[in-house]
Amino acid sequence: MADERHTFIKGPDERWHCFGITKPWISGDNGHTGEGLCFHAVAPAGTFAEAVAFQAWQDLPKIQVGDCGWAPAACKVDDQYLLVGSHMGCASSPDLHTWEDRGKLAVKGGNRDPYILVLDGRYVMLRCDNNGINAVVSDDFRSWSDPVRIYEPEVESYHTESPVLIPYAGLFYLFWTLWDTADPSTAGFCSRTYVHCSESPLDFHGCPILTEITAHAPEIIQSEDGQWFISTTDHPYRGIGIAPLVWE
């Protein structure tokens, strides 16, 4: 079952793959006990829109290579597919099935929930940093810039989770999930995601909330035919849900 951050990537087999946190459910925990196993699910060959319609994803063996399993982000660098976990553990694969431990990335700052965007030939990696979000940039996925704090909530009890950065129509949209330390009923766990817009991918300070979405740790995916989708996790039992996303 998916618990929080997950990631989608299309492989050389023309099938969409999904990776993310999975864990045994432990009654009374705060949503994090036992995390670290990385699930691997694969869809039938086709577009992402077709994969969603099939509802026939195959659950494959868990990935236990290196330290890439906690809230992983997936990307392709040259001819290798990479999974990067919250502790900056990295694993590589030529086919998304056979994995090799690559050790830890030499990245400063941040403490969890990486998200990787390829922008103008450079790699931009977002991570949560205590209650805010920072970003580091690399040309080669080996040497990384110093972290830049790109956003911090104005409410003291609000902490960020699972950031996502999407370029669209000349602007940049930041999605992040709320962890509210002032809400004792959920131990902080919320199905509330906020969206901000900026002209810069590295500065969302002072940008108002555009909308609130009922979703936890969403991913934003564009299918090969141009359709957009948003995913969410439903803690603890119902796994990942996917719905169409319309930009207005």
Protein backbone atom coordinates (compact mmCIF):
# COMPACT_ATOMS: atom_id res chain seq x y z
CA MET A 1 0.00 0.00 0.00
CA ALA A 2 1.22 3.54 -0.65
CA ASP A 3 1.56 5.76 2.37
CA GLU A 4 2.89 9.08 1.10
CA ARG A 5 5.35 10.23 -1.54
CA HIS A 6 5.32 8.16 -4.70
CA THR A 7 6.68 8.72 -8.19
CA PHE A 8 5.79 7.74 -11.77
CA ILE A 9 8.16 7.20 -14.69
CA LYS A 10 7.83 5.50 -18.09
CA GLY A 11 10.36 2.77 -18.80
CA PRO A 12 12.06 1.39 -21.90
CA ASP A 13 9.43 -1.36 -21.93
CA GLU A 14 6.82 1.32 -22.87
CA ARG A 15 5.09 0.72 -19.55
CA TRP A 16 4.52 3.23 -16.75
CA HIS A 17 6.13 2.34 -13.43
CA CYS A 18 5.23 3.63 -9.97
CA PHE A 19 7.50 3.59 -6.91
CA GLY A 20 6.90 4.83 -3.38
CA ILE A 21 6.68 4.32 0.36
CA THR A 22 4.97 1.20 1.58
CA LYS A 23 4.72 -0.18 5.09
CA PRO A 24 2.85 -2.51 7.37
CA TRP A 25 -0.03 -0.72 9.09
CA ILE A 26 0.66 -0.34 12.81
CA SER A 27 -2.37 0.77 14.85
CA GLY A 28 -1.91 4.08 16.63
CA ASP A 29 1.20 5.19 14.79
CA ASN A 30 1.63 8.68 13.35
CA GLY A 31 1.88 7.56 9.75
CA HIS A 32 5.65 6.97 9.69
CA THR A 33 6.38 3.90 11.80
CA GLY A 34 7.87 1.13 9.67
CA GLU A 35 8.34 3.20 6.52
CA GLY A 36 11.21 2.54 4.16
CA LEU A 37 10.15 -0.34 1.92
CA CYS A 38 9.85 0.82 -1.68
CA PHE A 39 6.95 -0.66 -3.64
CA HIS A 40 7.14 -1.16 -7.40
CA ALA A 41 4.02 -1.37 -9.57
CA VAL A 42 3.87 -1.50 -13.36
CA ALA A 43 1.03 -0.84 -15.80
CA PRO A 44 0.27 -2.53 -19.13
CA ALA A 45 2.08 -1.04 -22.12
CA GLY A 46 0.54 2.21 -23.36
CA THR A 47 0.00 5.84 -22.50
CA PHE A 48 -0.54 7.04 -18.97
CA ALA A 49 -4.19 7.74 -19.77
CA GLU A 50 -4.57 4.12 -20.90
CA ALA A 51 -2.73 2.86 -17.82
CA VAL A 52 -5.19 4.67 -15.55
CA ALA A 53 -8.17 3.22 -17.42
CA PHE A 54 -6.86 -0.35 -17.29
CA GLN A 55 -6.70 -0.47 -13.49
CA ALA A 56 -4.47 -3.50 -13.96
CA TRP A 57 -1.18 -2.45 -12.42
CA GLN A 58 1.01 -5.37 -11.39
CA ASP A 59 2.60 -5.34 -7.94
CA LEU A 60 6.27 -6.38 -8.22
CA PRO A 61 8.77 -7.27 -5.46
CA LYS A 62 9.78 -4.46 -3.10
CA ILE A 63 13.04 -2.64 -3.84
CA GLN A 64 15.52 -2.90 -1.00
CA VAL A 65 18.68 -1.57 -2.62
CA GLY A 66 20.58 1.17 -0.81
CA ASP A 67 18.64 3.92 0.93
CA CYS A 68 16.26 4.91 -1.86
CA GLY A 69 12.96 3.70 -0.41
CA TRP A 70 11.74 6.51 1.81
CA ALA A 71 9.67 8.94 -0.30
CA PRO A 72 11.57 8.31 -3.54
CA ALA A 73 11.80 10.49 -6.63
CA ALA A 74 12.46 8.93 -10.05
CA CYS A 75 14.22 10.45 -13.03
CA LYS A 76 16.34 9.46 -16.02
CA VAL A 77 19.95 10.62 -16.29
CA ASP A 78 21.67 9.68 -19.55
CA ASP A 79 20.89 5.96 -20.05
CA GLN A 80 20.12 5.19 -16.41
CA TYR A 81 16.94 5.45 -14.37
CA LEU A 82 17.47 6.72 -10.82
CA LEU A 83 15.56 6.49 -7.56
CA VAL A 84 16.54 9.04 -4.91
CA GLY A 85 15.21 8.74 -1.35
CA SER A 86 14.77 11.30 1.42
CA HIS A 87 18.18 10.51 2.90
CA MET A 88 19.70 11.13 -0.55
CA GLY A 89 20.36 7.44 -1.08
CA CYS A 90 20.48 6.72 -4.82
CA ALA A 91 19.92 3.53 -6.81
CA SER A 92 20.26 3.16 -10.58
CA SER A 93 18.78 0.82 -13.16
CA PRO A 94 18.97 0.38 -16.94
CA ASP A 95 15.42 -0.97 -17.12
CA LEU A 96 13.57 -0.11 -13.84
CA HIS A 97 13.80 -3.75 -12.75
CA THR A 98 17.45 -4.45 -11.85
CA TRP A 99 18.86 -1.97 -9.32
CA GLU A 100 22.35 -1.04 -8.12
CA ASP A 101 23.21 0.98 -5.02
CA ARG A 102 24.93 4.26 -5.96
CA GLY A 103 25.45 5.54 -2.44
CA LYS A 104 24.38 8.97 -1.27
CA LEU A 105 24.23 12.14 -3.35
CA ALA A 106 26.46 14.97 -2.12
CA VAL A 107 23.64 17.45 -1.54
CA LYS A 108 23.42 20.03 1.24
CA GLY A 109 20.29 21.01 3.15
CA GLY A 110 16.79 19.53 3.16
CA ASN A 111 15.58 16.54 5.10
CA ARG A 112 12.92 14.62 3.11
CA ASP A 113 10.51 14.16 0.19
CA PRO A 114 12.69 14.88 -2.87
CA TYR A 115 11.13 15.94 -6.17
CA ILE A 116 13.20 16.21 -9.37
CA LEU A 117 12.37 18.41 -12.37
CA VAL A 118 14.44 18.64 -15.55
CA LEU A 119 14.32 22.30 -16.58
CA ASP A 120 16.27 23.73 -19.52
CA GLY A 121 18.70 20.82 -19.38
CA ARG A 122 19.37 21.21 -15.65
CA TYR A 123 18.16 19.14 -12.71
CA VAL A 124 16.17 21.01 -10.06
CA MET A 125 15.58 19.02 -6.88
CA LEU A 126 13.09 20.19 -4.25
CA ARG A 127 13.07 18.88 -0.68
CA CYS A 128 11.26 19.73 2.50
CA ASP A 129 13.47 21.64 4.93
CA ASN A 130 11.90 21.62 8.41
CA ASN A 131 8.72 23.65 7.81
CA GLY A 132 9.70 25.02 4.38
CA ILE A 133 10.94 23.91 0.95
CA ASN A 134 14.37 24.34 -0.57
CA ALA A 135 15.86 23.66 -4.00
CA VAL A 136 19.26 22.65 -5.33
CA VAL A 137 20.35 22.68 -8.97
CA SER A 138 22.80 20.52 -10.94
CA ASP A 139 24.03 20.29 -14.53
CA ASP A 140 25.26 16.71 -14.21
CA PHE A 141 23.47 15.15 -11.19
CA ARG A 142 26.80 14.97 -9.37
CA SER A 143 27.69 18.52 -8.32
CA TRP A 144 24.86 20.46 -6.70
CA SER A 145 24.37 24.13 -5.87
CA ASP A 146 23.91 25.37 -2.33
CA PRO A 147 20.26 25.10 -1.25
CA VAL A 148 17.89 28.00 -1.86
CA ARG A 149 14.81 28.30 0.35
CA ILE A 150 11.98 28.81 -2.13
CA TYR A 151 8.94 28.76 0.16
CA GLU A 152 7.94 28.87 3.83
CA PRO A 153 4.34 28.76 5.14
CA GLU A 154 3.11 31.83 6.97
CA VAL A 155 1.25 29.79 9.62
CA GLU A 156 3.66 28.64 12.33
CA SER A 157 2.11 25.20 12.77
CA TYR A 158 2.11 24.46 9.02
CA HIS A 159 4.89 22.16 7.80
CA THR A 160 5.41 21.22 4.17
CA GLU A 161 5.33 17.73 2.71
CA SER A 162 5.78 16.21 -0.75
CA PRO A 163 6.55 19.31 -2.87
CA VAL A 164 5.94 19.21 -6.63
CA LEU A 165 7.07 21.85 -9.16
CA ILE A 166 5.32 22.04 -12.54
CA PRO A 167 6.06 24.45 -15.41
CA TYR A 168 2.90 25.35 -17.30
CA ALA A 169 2.09 28.10 -19.81
CA GLY A 170 5.20 30.13 -18.98
CA LEU A 171 4.66 30.03 -15.20
CA PHE A 172 5.63 27.68 -12.37
CA TYR A 173 3.22 25.96 -10.00
CA LEU A 174 4.27 24.70 -6.57
CA PHE A 175 2.13 22.00 -4.94
CA TRP A 176 2.76 21.01 -1.32
CA THR A 177 0.88 18.91 1.23
CA LEU A 178 0.09 20.24 4.68
CA TRP A 179 1.36 18.67 7.90
CA ASP A 180 -0.36 20.68 10.62
CA THR A 181 1.26 20.21 14.02
CA ALA A 182 -1.64 22.08 15.66
CA ASP A 183 -4.18 19.43 14.66
CA PRO A 184 -4.21 16.73 17.38
CA SER A 185 -6.95 14.72 15.67
CA THR A 186 -4.66 13.53 12.86
CA ALA A 187 -1.19 13.72 14.46
CA GLY A 188 -0.49 16.15 11.64
CA PHE A 189 -1.53 13.95 8.69
CA CYS A 190 -3.72 15.95 6.28
CA SER A 191 -5.32 15.38 2.88
CA ARG A 192 -4.86 19.07 2.03
CA THR A 193 -2.58 20.24 -0.75
CA TYR A 194 -1.96 23.91 -1.55
CA VAL A 195 -0.95 25.39 -4.89
CA HIS A 196 1.04 28.60 -5.55
CA CYS A 197 2.11 30.26 -8.80
CA SER A 198 5.30 32.17 -9.57
CA GLU A 199 7.28 33.49 -12.52
CA SER A 200 10.39 31.96 -10.96
CA PRO A 201 10.87 28.27 -10.10
CA LEU A 202 13.09 29.27 -7.16
CA ASP A 203 10.99 31.91 -5.42
CA PHE A 204 7.45 31.43 -4.13
CA HIS A 205 7.78 33.77 -1.16
CA GLY A 206 4.71 35.99 -0.87
CA CYS A 207 2.84 34.07 -3.57
CA PRO A 208 -0.75 33.57 -2.39
CA ILE A 209 -2.51 30.21 -2.30
CA LEU A 210 -4.31 29.75 -5.62
CA THR A 211 -6.34 26.75 -4.56
CA GLU A 212 -6.63 23.95 -2.02
CA ILE A 213 -6.93 20.38 -3.29
CA THR A 214 -8.19 17.43 -1.27
CA ALA A 215 -5.17 15.23 -1.84
CA HIS A 216 -2.18 13.92 0.07
CA ALA A 217 1.32 13.76 -1.47
CA PRO A 218 0.04 14.25 -5.03
CA GLU A 219 2.04 13.75 -8.19
CA ILE A 220 1.20 15.68 -11.36
CA ILE A 221 1.57 13.66 -14.55
CA GLN A 222 1.11 14.60 -18.20
CA SER A 223 0.14 11.71 -20.47
CA GLU A 224 1.69 11.26 -23.89
CA ASP A 225 -1.45 12.65 -25.52
CA GLY A 226 -1.28 15.88 -23.49
CA GLN A 227 -3.84 15.01 -20.79
CA TRP A 228 -2.96 15.96 -17.22
CA PHE A 229 -3.58 13.81 -14.14
CA ILE A 230 -3.17 14.16 -10.38
CA SER A 231 -2.57 11.30 -7.97
CA THR A 232 -3.12 11.06 -4.21
CA THR A 233 -2.49 8.55 -1.45
CA ASP A 234 -5.19 7.46 0.99
CA HIS A 235 -3.67 6.48 4.34
CA PRO A 236 -3.61 3.73 5.40
CA TYR A 237 -5.50 1.20 3.25
CA ARG A 238 -6.63 2.45 -0.14
CA GLY A 239 -3.33 3.07 -1.89
CA ILE A 240 -3.05 5.51 -4.80
CA GLY A 241 -5.95 7.21 -6.57
CA ILE A 242 -5.63 9.08 -9.88
CA ALA A 243 -7.96 11.68 -11.40
CA PRO A 244 -7.88 14.05 -14.40
CA LEU A 245 -6.42 17.50 -13.75
CA VAL A 246 -7.74 20.55 -15.62
CA TRP A 247 -5.84 23.86 -15.68
CA GLU A 248 -8.09 26.92 -15.50
